[in-house]
Tab-separated table of C-alpha atoms and ligand atoms in Angstrom:
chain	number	residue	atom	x	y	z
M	1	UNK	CA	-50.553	-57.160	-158.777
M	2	UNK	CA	-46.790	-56.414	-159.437
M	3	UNK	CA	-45.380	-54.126	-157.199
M	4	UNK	CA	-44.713	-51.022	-158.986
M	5	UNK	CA	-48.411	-50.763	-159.275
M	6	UNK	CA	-49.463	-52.029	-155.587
M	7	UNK	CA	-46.513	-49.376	-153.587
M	8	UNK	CA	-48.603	-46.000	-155.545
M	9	UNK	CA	-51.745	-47.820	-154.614
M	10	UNK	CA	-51.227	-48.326	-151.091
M	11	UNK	CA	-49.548	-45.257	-150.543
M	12	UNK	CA	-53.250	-43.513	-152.436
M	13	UNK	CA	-55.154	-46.224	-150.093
M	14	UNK	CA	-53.405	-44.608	-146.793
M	15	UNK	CA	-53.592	-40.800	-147.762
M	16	UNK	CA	-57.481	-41.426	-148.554
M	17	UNK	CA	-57.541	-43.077	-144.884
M	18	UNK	CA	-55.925	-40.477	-142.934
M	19	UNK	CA	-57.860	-37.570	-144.374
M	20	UNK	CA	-61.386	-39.193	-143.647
M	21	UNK	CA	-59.632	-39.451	-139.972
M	22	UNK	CA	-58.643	-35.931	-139.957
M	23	UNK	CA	-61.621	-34.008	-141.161
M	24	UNK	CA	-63.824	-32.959	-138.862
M	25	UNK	CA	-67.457	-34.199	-138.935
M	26	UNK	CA	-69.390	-31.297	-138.893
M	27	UNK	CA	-71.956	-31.026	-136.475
M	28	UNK	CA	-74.477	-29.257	-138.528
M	29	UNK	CA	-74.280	-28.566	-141.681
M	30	UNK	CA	-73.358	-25.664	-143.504
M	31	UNK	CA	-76.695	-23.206	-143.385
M	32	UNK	CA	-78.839	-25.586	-141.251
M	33	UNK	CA	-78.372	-24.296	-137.944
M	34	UNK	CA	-79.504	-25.924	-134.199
M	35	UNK	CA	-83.048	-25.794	-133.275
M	36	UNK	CA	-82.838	-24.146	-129.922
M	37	UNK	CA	-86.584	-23.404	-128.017
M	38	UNK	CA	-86.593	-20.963	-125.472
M	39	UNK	CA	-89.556	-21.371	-123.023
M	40	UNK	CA	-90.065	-17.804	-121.416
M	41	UNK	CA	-91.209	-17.791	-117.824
M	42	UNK	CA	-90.931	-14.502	-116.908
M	43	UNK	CA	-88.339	-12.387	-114.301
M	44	UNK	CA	-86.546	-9.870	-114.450
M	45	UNK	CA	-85.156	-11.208	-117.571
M	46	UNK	CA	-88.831	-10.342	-118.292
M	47	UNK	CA	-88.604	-7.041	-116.640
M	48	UNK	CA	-88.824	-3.222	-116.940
M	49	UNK	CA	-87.938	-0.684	-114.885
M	50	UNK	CA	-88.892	3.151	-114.684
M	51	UNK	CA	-85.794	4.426	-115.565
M	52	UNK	CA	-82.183	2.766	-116.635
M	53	UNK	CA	-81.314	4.013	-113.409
M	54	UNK	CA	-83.733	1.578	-111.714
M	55	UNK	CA	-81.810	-1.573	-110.962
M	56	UNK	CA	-84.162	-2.396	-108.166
M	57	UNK	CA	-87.880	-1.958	-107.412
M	58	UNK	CA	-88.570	-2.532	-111.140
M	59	UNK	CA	-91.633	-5.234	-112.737
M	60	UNK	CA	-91.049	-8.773	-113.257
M	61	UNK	CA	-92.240	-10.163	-115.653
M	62	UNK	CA	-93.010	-7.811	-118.174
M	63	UNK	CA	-91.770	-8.116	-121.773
M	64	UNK	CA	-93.246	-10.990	-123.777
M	65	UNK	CA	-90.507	-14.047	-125.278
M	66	UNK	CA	-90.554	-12.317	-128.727
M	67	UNK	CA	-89.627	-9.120	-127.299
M	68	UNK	CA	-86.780	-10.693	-125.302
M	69	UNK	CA	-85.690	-12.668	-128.534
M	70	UNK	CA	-85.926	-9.580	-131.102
M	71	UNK	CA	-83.359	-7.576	-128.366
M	72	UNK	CA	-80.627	-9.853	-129.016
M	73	UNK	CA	-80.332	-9.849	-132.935
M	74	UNK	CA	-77.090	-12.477	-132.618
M	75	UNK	CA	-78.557	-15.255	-131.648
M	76	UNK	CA	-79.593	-15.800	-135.191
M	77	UNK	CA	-76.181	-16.406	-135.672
M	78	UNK	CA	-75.998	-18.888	-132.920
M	79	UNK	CA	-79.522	-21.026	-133.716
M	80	UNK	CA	-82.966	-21.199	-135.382
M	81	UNK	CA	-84.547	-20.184	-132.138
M	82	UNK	CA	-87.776	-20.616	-131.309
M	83	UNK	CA	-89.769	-18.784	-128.703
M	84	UNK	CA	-92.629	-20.112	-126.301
M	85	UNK	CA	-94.263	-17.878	-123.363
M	86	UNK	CA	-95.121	-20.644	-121.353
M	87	UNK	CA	-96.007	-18.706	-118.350
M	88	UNK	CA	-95.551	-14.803	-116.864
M	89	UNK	CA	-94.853	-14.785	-113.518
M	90	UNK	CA	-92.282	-13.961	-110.634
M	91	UNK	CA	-90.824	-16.768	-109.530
M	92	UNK	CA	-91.407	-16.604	-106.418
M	93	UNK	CA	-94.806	-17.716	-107.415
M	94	UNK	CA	-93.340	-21.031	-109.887
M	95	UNK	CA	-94.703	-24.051	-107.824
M	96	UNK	CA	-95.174	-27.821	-108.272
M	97	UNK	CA	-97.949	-27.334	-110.674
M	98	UNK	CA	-95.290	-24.961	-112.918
M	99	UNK	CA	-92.989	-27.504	-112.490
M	100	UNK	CA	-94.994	-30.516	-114.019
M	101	UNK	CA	-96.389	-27.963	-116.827
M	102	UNK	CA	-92.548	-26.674	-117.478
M	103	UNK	CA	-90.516	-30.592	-117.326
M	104	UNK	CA	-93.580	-31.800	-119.512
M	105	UNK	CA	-93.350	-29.303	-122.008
M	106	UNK	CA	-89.126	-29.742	-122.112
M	107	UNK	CA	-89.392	-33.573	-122.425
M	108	UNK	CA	-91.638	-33.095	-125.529
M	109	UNK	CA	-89.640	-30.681	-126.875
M	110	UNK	CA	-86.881	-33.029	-126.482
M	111	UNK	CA	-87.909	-36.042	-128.025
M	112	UNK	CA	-88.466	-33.558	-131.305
M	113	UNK	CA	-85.818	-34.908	-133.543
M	114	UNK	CA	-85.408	-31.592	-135.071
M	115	UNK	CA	-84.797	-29.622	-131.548
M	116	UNK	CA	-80.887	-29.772	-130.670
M	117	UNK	CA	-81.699	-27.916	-127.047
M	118	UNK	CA	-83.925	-26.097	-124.641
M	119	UNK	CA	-83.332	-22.571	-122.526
M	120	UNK	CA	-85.996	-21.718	-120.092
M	121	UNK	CA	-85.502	-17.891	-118.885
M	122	UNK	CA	-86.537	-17.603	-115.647
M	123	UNK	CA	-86.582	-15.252	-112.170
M	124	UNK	CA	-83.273	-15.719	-110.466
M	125	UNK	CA	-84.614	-15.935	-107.046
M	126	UNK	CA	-85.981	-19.581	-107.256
M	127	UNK	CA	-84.308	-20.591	-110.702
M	128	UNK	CA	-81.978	-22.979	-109.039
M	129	UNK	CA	-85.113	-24.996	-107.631
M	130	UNK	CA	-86.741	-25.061	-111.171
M	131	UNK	CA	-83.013	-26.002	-112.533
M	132	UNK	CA	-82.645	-29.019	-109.847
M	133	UNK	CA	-86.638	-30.342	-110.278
M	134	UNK	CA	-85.941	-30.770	-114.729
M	135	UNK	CA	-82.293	-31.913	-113.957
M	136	UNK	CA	-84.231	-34.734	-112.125
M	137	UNK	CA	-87.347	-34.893	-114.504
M	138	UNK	CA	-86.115	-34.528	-117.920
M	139	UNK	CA	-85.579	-37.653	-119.604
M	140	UNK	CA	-82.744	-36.156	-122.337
M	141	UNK	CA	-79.419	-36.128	-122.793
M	142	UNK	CA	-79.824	-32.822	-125.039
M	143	UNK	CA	-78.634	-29.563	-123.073
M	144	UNK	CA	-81.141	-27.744	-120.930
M	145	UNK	CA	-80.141	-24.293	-119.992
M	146	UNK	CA	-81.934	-22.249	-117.656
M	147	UNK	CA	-81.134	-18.086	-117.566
M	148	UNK	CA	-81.918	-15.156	-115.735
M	149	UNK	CA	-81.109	-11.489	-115.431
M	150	UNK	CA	-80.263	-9.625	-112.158
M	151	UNK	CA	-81.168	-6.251	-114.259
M	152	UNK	CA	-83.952	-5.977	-116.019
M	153	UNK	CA	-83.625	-5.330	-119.496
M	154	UNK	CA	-84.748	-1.225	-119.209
M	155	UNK	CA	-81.520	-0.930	-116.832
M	156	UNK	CA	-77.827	0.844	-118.033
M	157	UNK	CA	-75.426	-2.929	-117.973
M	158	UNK	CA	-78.709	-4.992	-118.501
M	159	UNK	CA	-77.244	-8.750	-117.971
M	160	UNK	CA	-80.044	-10.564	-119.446
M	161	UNK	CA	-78.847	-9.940	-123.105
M	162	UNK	CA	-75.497	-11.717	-122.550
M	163	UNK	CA	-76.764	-14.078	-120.652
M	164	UNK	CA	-78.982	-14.818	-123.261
M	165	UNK	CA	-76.452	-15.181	-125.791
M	166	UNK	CA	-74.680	-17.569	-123.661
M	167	UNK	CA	-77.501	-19.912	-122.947
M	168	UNK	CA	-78.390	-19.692	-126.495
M	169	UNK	CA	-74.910	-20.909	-127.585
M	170	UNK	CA	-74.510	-23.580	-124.869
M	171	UNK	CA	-78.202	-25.158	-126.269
M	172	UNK	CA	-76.972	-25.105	-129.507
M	173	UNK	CA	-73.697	-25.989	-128.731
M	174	UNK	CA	-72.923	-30.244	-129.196
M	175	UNK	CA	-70.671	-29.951	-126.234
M	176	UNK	CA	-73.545	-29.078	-123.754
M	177	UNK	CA	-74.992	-32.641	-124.342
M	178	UNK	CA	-75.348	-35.238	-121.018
M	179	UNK	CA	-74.375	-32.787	-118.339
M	180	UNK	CA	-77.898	-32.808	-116.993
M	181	UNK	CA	-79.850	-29.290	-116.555
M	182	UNK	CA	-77.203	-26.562	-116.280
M	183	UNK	CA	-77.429	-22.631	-114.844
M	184	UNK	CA	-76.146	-19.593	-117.041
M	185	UNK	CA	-75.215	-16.709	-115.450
M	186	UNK	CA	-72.727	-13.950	-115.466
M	187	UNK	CA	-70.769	-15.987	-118.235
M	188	UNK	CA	-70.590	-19.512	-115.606
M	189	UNK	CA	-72.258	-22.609	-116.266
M	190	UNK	CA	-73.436	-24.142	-112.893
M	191	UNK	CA	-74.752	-27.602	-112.465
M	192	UNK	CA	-78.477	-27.773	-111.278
M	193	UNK	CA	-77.827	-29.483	-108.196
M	194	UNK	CA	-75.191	-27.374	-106.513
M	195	UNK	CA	-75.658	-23.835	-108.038
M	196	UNK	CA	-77.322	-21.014	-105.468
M	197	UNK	CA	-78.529	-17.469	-105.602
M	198	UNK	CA	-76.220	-15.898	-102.964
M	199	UNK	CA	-76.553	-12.043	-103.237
M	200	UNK	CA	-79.607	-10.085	-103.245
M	201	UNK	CA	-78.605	-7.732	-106.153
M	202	UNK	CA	-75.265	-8.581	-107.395
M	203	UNK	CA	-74.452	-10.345	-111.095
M	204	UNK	CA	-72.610	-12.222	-109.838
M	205	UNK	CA	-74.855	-13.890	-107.203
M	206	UNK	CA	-75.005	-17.340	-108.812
M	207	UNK	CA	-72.397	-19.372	-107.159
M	208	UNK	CA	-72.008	-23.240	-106.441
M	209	UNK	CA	-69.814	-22.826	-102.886
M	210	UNK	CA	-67.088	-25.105	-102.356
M	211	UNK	CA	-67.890	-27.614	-105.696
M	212	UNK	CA	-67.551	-24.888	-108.355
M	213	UNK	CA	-68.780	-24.924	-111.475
M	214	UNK	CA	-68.978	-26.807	-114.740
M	215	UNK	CA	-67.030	-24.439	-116.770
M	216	UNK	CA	-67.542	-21.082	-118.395
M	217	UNK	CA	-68.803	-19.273	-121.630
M	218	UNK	CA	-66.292	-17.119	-123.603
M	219	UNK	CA	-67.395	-15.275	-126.860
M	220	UNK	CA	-70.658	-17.575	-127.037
M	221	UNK	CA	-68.216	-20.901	-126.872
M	222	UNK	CA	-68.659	-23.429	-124.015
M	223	UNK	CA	-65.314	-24.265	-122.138
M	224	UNK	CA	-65.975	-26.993	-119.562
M	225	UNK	CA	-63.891	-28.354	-116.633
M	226	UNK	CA	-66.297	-30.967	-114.684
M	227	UNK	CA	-68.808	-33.472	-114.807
M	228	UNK	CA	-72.208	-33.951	-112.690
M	229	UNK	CA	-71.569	-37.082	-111.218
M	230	UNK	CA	-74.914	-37.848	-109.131
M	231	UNK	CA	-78.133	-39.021	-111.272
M	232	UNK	CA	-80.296	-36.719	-113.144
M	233	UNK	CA	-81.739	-36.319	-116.470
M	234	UNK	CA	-81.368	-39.626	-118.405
M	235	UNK	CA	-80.422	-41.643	-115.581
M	236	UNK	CA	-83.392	-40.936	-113.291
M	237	UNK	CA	-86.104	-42.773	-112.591
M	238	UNK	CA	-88.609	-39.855	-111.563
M	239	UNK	CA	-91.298	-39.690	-114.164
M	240	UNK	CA	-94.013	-36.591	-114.381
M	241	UNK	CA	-96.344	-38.146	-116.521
M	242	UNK	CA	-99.871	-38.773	-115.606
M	243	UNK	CA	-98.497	-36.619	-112.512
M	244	UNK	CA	-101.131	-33.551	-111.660
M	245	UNK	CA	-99.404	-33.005	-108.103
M	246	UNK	CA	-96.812	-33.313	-105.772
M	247	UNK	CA	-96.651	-34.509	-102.210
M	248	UNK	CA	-96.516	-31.386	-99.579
M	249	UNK	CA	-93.193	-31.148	-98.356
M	250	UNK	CA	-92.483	-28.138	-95.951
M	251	UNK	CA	-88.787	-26.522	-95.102
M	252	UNK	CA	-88.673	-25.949	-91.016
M	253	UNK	CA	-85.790	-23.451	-90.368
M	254	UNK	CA	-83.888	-24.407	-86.912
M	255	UNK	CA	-82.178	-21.989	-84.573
M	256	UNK	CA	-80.901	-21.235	-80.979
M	257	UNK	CA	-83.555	-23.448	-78.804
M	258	UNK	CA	-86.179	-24.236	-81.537
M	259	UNK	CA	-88.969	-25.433	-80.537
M	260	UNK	CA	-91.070	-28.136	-81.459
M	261	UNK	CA	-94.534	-25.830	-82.328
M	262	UNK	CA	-93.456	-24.820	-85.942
M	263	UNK	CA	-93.144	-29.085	-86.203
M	264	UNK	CA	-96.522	-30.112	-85.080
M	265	UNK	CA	-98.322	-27.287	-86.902
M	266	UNK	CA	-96.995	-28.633	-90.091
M	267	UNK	CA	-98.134	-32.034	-89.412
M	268	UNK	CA	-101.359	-31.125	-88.192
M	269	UNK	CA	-101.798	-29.506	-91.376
M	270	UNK	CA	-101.331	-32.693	-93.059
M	271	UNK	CA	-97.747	-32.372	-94.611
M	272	UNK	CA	-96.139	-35.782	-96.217
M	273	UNK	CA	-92.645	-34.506	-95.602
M	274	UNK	CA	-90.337	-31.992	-93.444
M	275	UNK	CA	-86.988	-30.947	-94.645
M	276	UNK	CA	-85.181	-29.353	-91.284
M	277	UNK	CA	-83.037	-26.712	-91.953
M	278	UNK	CA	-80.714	-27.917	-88.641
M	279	UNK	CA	-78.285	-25.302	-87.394
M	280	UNK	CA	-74.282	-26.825	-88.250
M	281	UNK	CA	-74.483	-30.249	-88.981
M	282	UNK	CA	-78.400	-30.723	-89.567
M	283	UNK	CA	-78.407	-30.702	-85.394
M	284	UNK	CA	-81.415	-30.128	-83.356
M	285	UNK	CA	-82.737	-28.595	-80.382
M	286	UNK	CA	-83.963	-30.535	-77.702
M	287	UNK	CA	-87.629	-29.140	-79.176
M	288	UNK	CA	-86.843	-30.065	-82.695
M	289	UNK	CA	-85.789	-33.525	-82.059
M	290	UNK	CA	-88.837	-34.121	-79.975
M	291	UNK	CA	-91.022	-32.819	-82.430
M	292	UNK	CA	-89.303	-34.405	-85.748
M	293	UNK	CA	-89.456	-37.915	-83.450
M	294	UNK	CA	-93.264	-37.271	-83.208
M	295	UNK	CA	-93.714	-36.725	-86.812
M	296	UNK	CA	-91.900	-39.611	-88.317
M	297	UNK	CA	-93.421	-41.677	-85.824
M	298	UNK	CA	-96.683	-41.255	-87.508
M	299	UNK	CA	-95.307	-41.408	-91.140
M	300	UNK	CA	-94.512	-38.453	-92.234
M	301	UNK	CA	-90.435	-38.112	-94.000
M	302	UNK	CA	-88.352	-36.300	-92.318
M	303	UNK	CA	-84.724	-34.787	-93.463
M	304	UNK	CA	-81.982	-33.512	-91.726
M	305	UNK	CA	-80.683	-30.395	-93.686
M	306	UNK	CA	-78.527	-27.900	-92.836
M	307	UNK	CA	-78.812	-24.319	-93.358
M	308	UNK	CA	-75.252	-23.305	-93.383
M	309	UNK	CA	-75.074	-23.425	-96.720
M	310	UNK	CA	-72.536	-26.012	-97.714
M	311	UNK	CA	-71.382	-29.249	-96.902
M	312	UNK	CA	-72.453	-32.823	-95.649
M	313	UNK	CA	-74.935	-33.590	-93.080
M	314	UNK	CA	-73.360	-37.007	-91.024
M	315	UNK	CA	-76.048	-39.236	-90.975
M	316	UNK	CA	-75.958	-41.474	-88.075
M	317	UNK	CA	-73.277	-39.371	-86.325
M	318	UNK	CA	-74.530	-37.063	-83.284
M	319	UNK	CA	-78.446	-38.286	-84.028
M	320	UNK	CA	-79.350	-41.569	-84.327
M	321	UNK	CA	-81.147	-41.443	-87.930
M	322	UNK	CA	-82.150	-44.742	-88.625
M	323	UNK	CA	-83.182	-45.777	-85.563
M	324	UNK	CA	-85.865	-42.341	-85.595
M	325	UNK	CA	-86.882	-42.637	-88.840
M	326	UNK	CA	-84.940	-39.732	-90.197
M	327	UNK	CA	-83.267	-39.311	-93.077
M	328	UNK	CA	-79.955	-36.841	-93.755
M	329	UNK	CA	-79.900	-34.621	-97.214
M	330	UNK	CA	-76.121	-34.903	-97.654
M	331	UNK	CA	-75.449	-31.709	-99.288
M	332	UNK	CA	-78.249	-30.677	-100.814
M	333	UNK	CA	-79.687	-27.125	-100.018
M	334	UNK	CA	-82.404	-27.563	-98.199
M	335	UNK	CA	-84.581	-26.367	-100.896
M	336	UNK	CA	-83.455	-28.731	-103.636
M	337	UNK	CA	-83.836	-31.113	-100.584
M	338	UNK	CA	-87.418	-30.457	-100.845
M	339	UNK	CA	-87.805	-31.402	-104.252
M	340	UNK	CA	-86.172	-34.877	-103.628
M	341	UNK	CA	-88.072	-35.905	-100.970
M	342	UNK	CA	-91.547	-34.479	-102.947
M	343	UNK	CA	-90.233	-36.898	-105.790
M	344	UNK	CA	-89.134	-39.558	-103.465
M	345	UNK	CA	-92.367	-39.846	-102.222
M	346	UNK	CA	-94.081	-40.557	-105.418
M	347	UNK	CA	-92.107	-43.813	-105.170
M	348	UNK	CA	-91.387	-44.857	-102.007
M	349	UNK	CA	-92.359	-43.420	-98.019
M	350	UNK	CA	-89.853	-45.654	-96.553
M	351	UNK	CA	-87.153	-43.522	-94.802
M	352	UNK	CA	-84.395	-46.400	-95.677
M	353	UNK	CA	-84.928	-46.167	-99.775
M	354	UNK	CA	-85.594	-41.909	-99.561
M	355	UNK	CA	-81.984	-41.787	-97.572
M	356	UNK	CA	-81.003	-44.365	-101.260
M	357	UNK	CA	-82.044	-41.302	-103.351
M	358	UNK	CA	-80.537	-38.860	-100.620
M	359	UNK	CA	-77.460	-40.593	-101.236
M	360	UNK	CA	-77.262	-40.961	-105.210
M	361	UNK	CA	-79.369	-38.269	-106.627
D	1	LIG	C1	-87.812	-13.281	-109.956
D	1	LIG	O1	-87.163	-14.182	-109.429
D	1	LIG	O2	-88.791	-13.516	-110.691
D	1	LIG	C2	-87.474	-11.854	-109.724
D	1	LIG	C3	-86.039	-11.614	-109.456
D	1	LIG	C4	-85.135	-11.949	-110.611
D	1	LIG	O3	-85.494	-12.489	-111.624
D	1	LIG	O4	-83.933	-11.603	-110.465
């Protein structure tokens, strides 16, 4: 090749290079937009009210998922979204048995090629323990959002349409891949493990204490700061298949001089586990101890919690763990506690591998 030919070549060879480098791959393409189901539970996303005064003493609940879907007209813009009523309840009545229905029902979903993400709504007052059971359930890397409403959707400044929006757009969005099962509220996005319900009434009552959250949504776009580090989603090994229960687990609440009744009752009533709400560190009255001794001496799993609200309970600090049997919940609420142990315990009663999941899930 003589080299007045070859130099224009090269040059053409290079140019060709750096614009397949520079132009975007596009996510989806042009028309085809993100499968995005939305698995309806209920809540006050759910709910109606007597008046759009009545921000309080409204129905749960209520309004079926097309009805929810058809009041936010933009999210066709967002997704083909789907809708699914999966159940219509409170959730202060969601238990185990919703659980297994709801993380079956999301893996499925998710190992649909065509189905880019999931949002469940759902009651805000136990959406966080939901959030925390499919961030350690779900076997996907493909975003699962989970959304409430502190208004229902009859009130003047309903939330739940916004919120919507914003779960919507973080399902759909590519960038909401791998960071396990994430909360949307009040335009946050809150990892499953951390995030809690801290206000009775307020919108902004979703909050994850001292860890803050993931990131935030502006103008339906995800912006995101942090990474779950502990295991979840793809990287966990609790399964719910062929699963029709859980183990009982019970939360204990501790206080000035405890006693040890509240303890025995529980075991007497046959529980497999007993998460103790401790007062500071996870510490016990002289009643608690003896009666969380008693229990784990005849097999049942007990953690150490704390129900301060935030940080670490020492293990092996003021109370001798291992040598009782106990194990410590590090800082996990005690209600997403709970659902640790309840999954630990389909794969292990041994206090020395539950305090292994304690310490990496
Ligand atoms: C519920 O949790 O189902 C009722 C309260 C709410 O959604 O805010």
């Amino acid at each position: 090749m003589n080299q007045n030919f070859c130099r224009p070549f090269l040059l053409f060879t290079a140019m060709l290079l750096t614009a397949i480098t520079l132009v975007p791959f596009p996510a989806h393409s042009a028309g085809h937009k993100p499968r995005v189901v939305v698995l309806a539970t209920g809540g006050t996303i759910a709910g109606s009210g007597a008046s759009e005064t009545t921000t309080v003493g409204y129905k749960a609940a209520v309004f079926s998922v097309d009805h929810i879907l058809r009041s936010v007209p933009s999210l066709k813009e967002l997704a083909d979204v789907r809708g699914e009523q999966i159940f219509q309840i409170a959730s202060e009545n969601i238990t185990p048995a919703h659980w297994l229905t709801l993380s079956r029902r999301v893996n499925a979903l998710l190992a649909d090629k065509e189905v880019h993400g999931v949002v469940v709504t759902h009651g805000t007052d136990t959406m966080e323990e939901t959030a925390y059971f499919l961030h350690l359930t779900v076997h996907s890397d493909k975003p699962v959002v989970l959304v409430g409403s502190m208004r229902p959707g009859t009130a003047i400044s309903a939330d739940g349409p916004i919120n919507l929006y914003n779960a919507v757009a973080l399902a759909a969005s590519p960038s909401g891949a791998g960071r396990g099962v994430m909360v949307v509220m009040n335009d946050r996005i809150s990892s499953a493990r951390e995030v809690t319900k801290t206000n009775t009434f307020t919108a902004d009552t979703f909050k994850t204490h001292d860890l803050g959250e993931l990131g935030y949504l502006q103008a339906g776009k995800p912006y995101f700061y942090r990474m779950p580090v502990r295991r979840h989603t793809s990287n966990s090994i609790f399964s719910v298949d062929n699963r029709e229960s859980l183990p009982a687990v019970e939360i204990l609440l501790g206080y000035g001089g405890s006693g040890r009744e509240q303890i025995d009752r529980a075991v007497a009533a046959g529980v497999k586990g007993i998460v103790f709400a401790g007062t500071g560190n996870g510490s016990l009255s002289v009643g608690a101890l003896a009666g969380l001794s008693a229990a784990a001496a005849k097999g049942v799993a007990v953690v150490r919690a704390s129900r301060v609200g935030s940080g670490i309970v020492t293990h092996n600090a003021d109370i001798a763990d291992d040598t009782l049997g106990f194990c410590t919940s590090d800082n996990l609420l005690p209600q997403k506690a709970r659902i640790l142990l309840m999954l630990g315990l389909t794969v292990t009663g041994a206090p020395d591998r539950l305090q292994n999941l304690f310490d990496s899930y």
